[in-house]
PDB file of C-alpha atoms in Angstrom:
ATOM      1  CA  MET A   1       0.000   0.000   0.000  1.00 44.00           C
ATOM      2  CA  LYS A   2       1.391   3.386  -1.013  1.00 49.00           C
ATOM      3  CA  LYS A   3       1.798   5.943   1.790  1.00 49.00           C
ATOM      4  CA  SER A   4       0.333   9.413   1.513  1.00 50.00           C
ATOM      5  CA  ALA A   5       2.795  12.291   1.092  1.00 50.00           C
ATOM      6  CA  TYR A   6       2.020  13.284   4.681  1.00 47.00           C
ATOM      7  CA  ALA A   7       2.772   9.775   5.939  1.00 47.00           C
ATOM      8  CA  GLN A   8       5.981   9.736   3.903  1.00 48.00           C
ATOM      9  CA  SER A   9       6.995  13.062   5.481  1.00 47.00           C
ATOM     10  CA  MET A  10       6.885  11.313   8.852  1.00 46.00           C
ATOM     11  CA  ALA A  11       9.273   8.611   7.546  1.00 46.00           C
ATOM     12  CA  ASN A  12      11.666   8.149  10.518  1.00 44.00           C
ATOM     13  CA  ASP A  13       9.004   6.886  12.886  1.00 48.00           C
ATOM     14  CA  ALA A  14       5.463   7.669  13.907  1.00 57.00           C
ATOM     15  CA  ASP A  15       6.509  10.735  15.932  1.00 69.00           C
ATOM     16  CA  THR A  16       9.569  12.124  14.147  1.00 87.00           C
ATOM     17  CA  PRO A  17       9.534  13.522  10.605  1.00 93.00           C
ATOM     18  CA  TRP A  18      12.650  13.227   8.437  1.00 97.00           C
ATOM     19  CA  TYR A  19      13.017  16.990   8.824  1.00 97.00           C
ATOM     20  CA  ALA A  20      12.971  16.872  12.638  1.00 97.00           C
ATOM     21  CA  ASP A  21      15.877  19.329  12.795  1.00 97.00           C
ATOM     22  CA  GLY A  22      13.966  21.777  10.579  1.00 97.00           C
ATOM     23  CA  LEU A  23      14.593  22.888   7.023  1.00 98.00           C
ATOM     24  CA  ARG A  24      16.140  25.989   5.558  1.00 98.00           C
ATOM     25  CA  PHE A  25      13.858  28.210   3.513  1.00 98.00           C
ATOM     26  CA  GLU A  26      13.889  31.881   2.659  1.00 97.00           C
ATOM     27  CA  CYS A  27      11.638  33.392   0.017  1.00 96.00           C
ATOM     28  CA  THR A  28      13.737  35.322  -2.497  1.00 96.00           C
ATOM     29  CA  GLN A  29      10.744  36.666  -4.427  1.00 95.00           C
ATOM     30  CA  CYS A  30      11.927  34.862  -7.559  1.00 94.00           C
ATOM     31  CA  GLY A  31       8.369  33.925  -8.526  1.00 94.00           C
ATOM     32  CA  ALA A  32       9.211  30.299  -9.323  1.00 94.00           C
ATOM     33  CA  CYS A  33       6.360  29.090  -7.103  1.00 94.00           C
ATOM     34  CA  CYS A  34       3.883  31.244  -9.039  1.00 96.00           C
ATOM     35  CA  THR A  35       4.867  30.304 -12.575  1.00 94.00           C
ATOM     36  CA  GLY A  36       5.838  27.350 -14.705  1.00 90.00           C
ATOM     37  CA  PRO A  37       3.689  24.754 -16.392  1.00 90.00           C
ATOM     38  CA  THR A  38      -0.029  25.350 -16.275  1.00 90.00           C
ATOM     39  CA  GLY A  39      -1.485  24.496 -12.908  1.00 88.00           C
ATOM     40  CA  PHE A  40      -4.056  25.709 -10.463  1.00 90.00           C
ATOM     41  CA  VAL A  41      -4.430  27.720  -7.286  1.00 94.00           C
ATOM     42  CA  ARG A  42      -7.530  26.753  -5.369  1.00 92.00           C
ATOM     43  CA  TYR A  43      -9.211  29.142  -2.984  1.00 95.00           C
ATOM     44  CA  SER A  44     -12.184  29.160  -0.641  1.00 94.00           C
ATOM     45  CA  ASP A  45     -15.246  31.367  -0.802  1.00 95.00           C
ATOM     46  CA  SER A  46     -13.922  33.444   2.099  1.00 96.00           C
ATOM     47  CA  GLU A  47     -10.559  33.813   0.348  1.00 97.00           C
ATOM     48  CA  ALA A  48     -12.385  34.946  -2.804  1.00 97.00           C
ATOM     49  CA  GLU A  49     -14.201  37.538  -0.702  1.00 98.00           C
ATOM     50  CA  GLY A  50     -10.894  38.818   0.706  1.00 97.00           C
ATOM     51  CA  MET A  51      -9.245  39.016  -2.707  1.00 98.00           C
ATOM     52  CA  ALA A  52     -12.276  40.742  -4.226  1.00 98.00           C
ATOM     53  CA  LYS A  53     -12.385  43.237  -1.361  1.00 98.00           C
ATOM     54  CA  ARG A  54      -8.676  44.040  -1.820  1.00 97.00           C
ATOM     55  CA  LEU A  55      -9.366  44.674  -5.518  1.00 98.00           C
ATOM     56  CA  GLY A  56     -12.446  46.759  -4.726  1.00 98.00           C
ATOM     57  CA  ILE A  57     -14.791  44.557  -6.751  1.00 98.00           C
ATOM     58  CA  THR A  58     -17.579  42.078  -6.105  1.00 98.00           C
ATOM     59  CA  VAL A  59     -16.903  38.364  -5.735  1.00 98.00           C
ATOM     60  CA  SER A  60     -18.795  37.805  -8.972  1.00 98.00           C
ATOM     61  CA  GLU A  61     -16.545  40.286 -10.802  1.00 98.00           C
ATOM     62  CA  PHE A  62     -13.507  38.662  -9.219  1.00 98.00           C
ATOM     63  CA  SER A  63     -14.608  35.240 -10.421  1.00 97.00           C
ATOM     64  CA  ASP A  64     -15.355  36.500 -13.942  1.00 98.00           C
ATOM     65  CA  ARG A  65     -12.133  38.484 -14.378  1.00 98.00           C
ATOM     66  CA  TYR A  66      -9.476  36.621 -12.406  1.00 98.00           C
ATOM     67  CA  THR A  67     -10.360  32.933 -12.259  1.00 98.00           C
ATOM     68  CA  MET A  68     -10.699  29.959 -14.582  1.00 96.00           C
ATOM     69  CA  MET A  69     -12.177  26.500 -14.432  1.00 94.00           C
ATOM     70  CA  THR A  70      -9.681  23.612 -14.208  1.00 91.00           C
ATOM     71  CA  PRO A  71     -10.036  19.854 -13.707  1.00 88.00           C
ATOM     72  CA  ALA A  72      -9.431  20.561  -9.989  1.00 83.00           C
ATOM     73  CA  GLY A  73     -12.205  23.170  -9.877  1.00 89.00           C
ATOM     74  CA  ARG A  74     -12.108  26.952  -9.938  1.00 93.00           C
ATOM     75  CA  SER A  75      -8.595  28.401  -9.838  1.00 96.00           C
ATOM     76  CA  LEU A  76      -6.859  31.728 -10.062  1.00 97.00           C
ATOM     77  CA  ALA A  77      -6.231  32.480 -13.729  1.00 97.00           C
ATOM     78  CA  GLU A  78      -2.838  32.363 -15.412  1.00 97.00           C
ATOM     79  CA  VAL A  79      -1.094  34.606 -17.913  1.00 97.00           C
ATOM     80  CA  ARG A  80       1.393  33.219 -20.435  1.00 96.00           C
ATOM     81  CA  THR A  81       4.777  34.925 -20.087  1.00 95.00           C
ATOM     82  CA  GLU A  82       8.364  34.179 -21.060  1.00 94.00           C
ATOM     83  CA  HIS A  83       8.647  32.435 -17.665  1.00 92.00           C
ATOM     84  CA  GLY A  84       5.729  30.070 -18.253  1.00 93.00           C
ATOM     85  CA  PHE A  85       2.206  30.424 -16.950  1.00 96.00           C
ATOM     86  CA  ASP A  86       2.311  33.148 -14.290  1.00 97.00           C
ATOM     87  CA  CYS A  87      -0.446  33.515 -11.724  1.00 97.00           C
ATOM     88  CA  ILE A  88      -2.574  36.454 -12.797  1.00 98.00           C
ATOM     89  CA  PHE A  89      -1.565  38.247  -9.578  1.00 98.00           C
ATOM     90  CA  LEU A  90       2.194  37.779  -9.991  1.00 97.00           C
ATOM     91  CA  ASP A  91       3.724  41.235 -10.445  1.00 97.00           C
ATOM     92  CA  ARG A  92       7.145  41.350 -12.118  1.00 96.00           C
ATOM     93  CA  GLU A  93       7.131  45.094 -12.835  1.00 95.00           C
ATOM     94  CA  THR A  94       6.628  47.025  -9.579  1.00 95.00           C
ATOM     95  CA  HIS A  95       9.933  45.848  -8.045  1.00 95.00           C
ATOM     96  CA  PRO A  96      12.485  45.204 -10.841  1.00 93.00           C
ATOM     97  CA  GLY A  97      14.263  41.882 -10.394  1.00 93.00           C
ATOM     98  CA  LYS A  98      11.567  40.609  -8.038  1.00 96.00           C
ATOM     99  CA  ALA A  99       8.307  38.760  -8.571  1.00 96.00           C
ATOM    100  CA  VAL A 100       5.736  39.640  -5.930  1.00 96.00           C
ATOM    101  CA  CYS A 101       2.114  38.828  -5.284  1.00 97.00           C
ATOM    102  CA  SER A 102      -0.121  41.830  -5.794  1.00 96.00           C
ATOM    103  CA  LEU A 103      -2.587  40.274  -3.319  1.00 96.00           C
ATOM    104  CA  TYR A 104       0.018  39.057  -0.838  1.00 96.00           C
ATOM    105  CA  GLU A 105      -1.919  39.870   2.342  1.00 96.00           C
ATOM    106  CA  ASP A 106      -5.027  38.136   0.966  1.00 97.00           C
ATOM    107  CA  ARG A 107      -3.425  35.281  -0.979  1.00 96.00           C
ATOM    108  CA  PRO A 108      -5.033  31.830  -0.744  1.00 96.00           C
ATOM    109  CA  THR A 109      -3.935  29.183   1.761  1.00 95.00           C
ATOM    110  CA  GLN A 110      -2.296  27.211  -1.032  1.00 94.00           C
ATOM    111  CA  CYS A 111       0.073  30.146  -1.556  1.00 96.00           C
ATOM    112  CA  ARG A 112       0.503  30.912   2.158  1.00 95.00           C
ATOM    113  CA  THR A 113       1.681  27.388   2.945  1.00 95.00           C
ATOM    114  CA  PHE A 114       4.279  27.076   0.160  1.00 96.00           C
ATOM    115  CA  PRO A 115       6.732  25.307   0.264  1.00 97.00           C
ATOM    116  CA  TRP A 116       5.264  23.211   3.089  1.00 96.00           C
ATOM    117  CA  TRP A 117       3.036  21.098   0.861  1.00 94.00           C
ATOM    118  CA  PRO A 118       2.808  17.336   1.441  1.00 94.00           C
ATOM    119  CA  ALA A 119       4.486  16.455  -1.862  1.00 95.00           C
ATOM    120  CA  ASN A 120       7.372  18.876  -1.235  1.00 96.00           C
ATOM    121  CA  ILE A 121       8.270  17.507   2.190  1.00 96.00           C
ATOM    122  CA  ALA A 122       7.412  13.860   1.619  1.00 96.00           C
ATOM    123  CA  SER A 123      11.123  13.006   1.579  1.00 97.00           C
ATOM    124  CA  LYS A 124      14.596  14.529   1.357  1.00 97.00           C
ATOM    125  CA  ARG A 125      14.543  13.588  -2.300  1.00 97.00           C
ATOM    126  CA  ALA A 126      11.314  15.539  -2.897  1.00 98.00           C
ATOM    127  CA  TRP A 127      12.684  18.537  -0.975  1.00 98.00           C
ATOM    128  CA  ASN A 128      15.906  18.521  -2.999  1.00 97.00           C
ATOM    129  CA  ALA A 129      13.942  18.201  -6.240  1.00 97.00           C
ATOM    130  CA  LEU A 130      11.994  21.316  -5.241  1.00 97.00           C
ATOM    131  CA  ALA A 131      15.322  23.089  -4.633  1.00 97.00           C
ATOM    132  CA  LYS A 132      16.148  22.729  -8.334  1.00 96.00           C
ATOM    133  CA  GLY A 133      13.320  25.115  -9.204  1.00 94.00           C
ATOM    134  CA  CYS A 134      13.062  27.233  -6.055  1.00 95.00           C
ATOM    135  CA  GLU A 135      16.152  29.186  -5.071  1.00 95.00           C
ATOM    136  CA  GLY A 136      14.791  29.768  -1.550  1.00 97.00           C
ATOM    137  CA  VAL A 137      14.952  26.078  -0.616  1.00 98.00           C
ATOM    138  CA  ASN A 138      17.997  25.230   1.534  1.00 97.00           C
ATOM    139  CA  ARG A 139      18.674  28.943   1.993  1.00 96.00           C
ATOM    140  CA  GLY A 140      18.250  31.286   4.942  1.00 96.00           C
ATOM    141  CA  GLY A 141      17.355  30.396   8.484  1.00 96.00           C
ATOM    142  CA  ILE A 142      16.060  27.088   9.718  1.00 97.00           C
ATOM    143  CA  VAL A 143      12.299  26.743   9.913  1.00 97.00           C
ATOM    144  CA  PRO A 144      11.569  24.484  12.896  1.00 97.00           C
ATOM    145  CA  SER A 145       9.794  21.199  12.226  1.00 96.00           C
ATOM    146  CA  GLU A 146       6.943  22.340  14.499  1.00 96.00           C
ATOM    147  CA  GLU A 147       6.213  25.286  12.179  1.00 97.00           C
ATOM    148  CA  ILE A 148       6.500  23.067   9.109  1.00 97.00           C
ATOM    149  CA  LEU A 149       3.950  20.667  10.625  1.00 95.00           C
ATOM    150  CA  VAL A 150       1.558  23.542  11.388  1.00 96.00           C
ATOM    151  CA  GLN A 151       1.711  24.692   7.761  1.00 95.00           C
ATOM    152  CA  LEU A 152       1.383  21.112   6.518  1.00 93.00           C
ATOM    153  CA  ARG A 153      -1.726  20.564   8.632  1.00 94.00           C
ATOM    154  CA  VAL A 154      -3.244  23.820   7.364  1.00 92.00           C
ATOM    155  CA  GLN A 155      -2.702  22.729   3.751  1.00 89.00           C
ATOM    156  CA  ILE A 156      -4.025  19.211   4.347  1.00 88.00           C
ATOM    157  CA  ALA A 157      -7.130  20.584   6.084  1.00 87.00           C
ATOM    158  CA  LYS A 158      -7.651  22.980   3.175  1.00 81.00           C
ATOM    159  CA  ASP A 159      -7.308  20.131   0.676  1.00 78.00           C
ATOM    160  CA  ARG A 160      -9.964  18.216   2.581  1.00 79.00           C
ATOM    161  CA  GLY A 161     -12.240  21.242   2.749  1.00 72.00           C
ATOM    162  CA  ALA A 162     -11.949  21.533   6.521  1.00 55.00           C
ATOM    163  CA  THR A 163     -10.798  24.255   8.850  1.00 51.00           C
ATOM    164  CA  PRO A 164      -7.659  23.250  10.761  1.00 49.00           C
ATOM    165  CA  ALA A 165      -7.920  22.931  14.536  1.00 44.00           C
TER     166      ALA A 165
END
């Protein structure tokens, strides 16, 4: 039986994840997490309300102008650029040399919890594979395993449509 990514992330034993000593991560605002092959960014109704409010529009307008339907459901839209498919809210112009989220304070949980997604921390191999595309991986200060687990639980709860405890 194949283990879930979460179960794999707890590979040493039932109580100790492989990253028990923490992992290094520092966002460099490179935008790699917000671009690449076509994908999807899911969001909740309350997150849509927050994003719409930040933009000064209704949720209906937000949905019509800034989202698309994907096999995984409604997602933030993408824009084709020389970098790949950028999230519609990825801003590469305001701060030259940086790629920032124009809705940062109201970004969806999926964005807030990056890089602490189950698939990214399932194993050292998965983490190091992520490092090939994300320059912030294995850089900066150590994020304690307790914080990683909090973010992981938030993402898993979101994926299941629940609110984390």
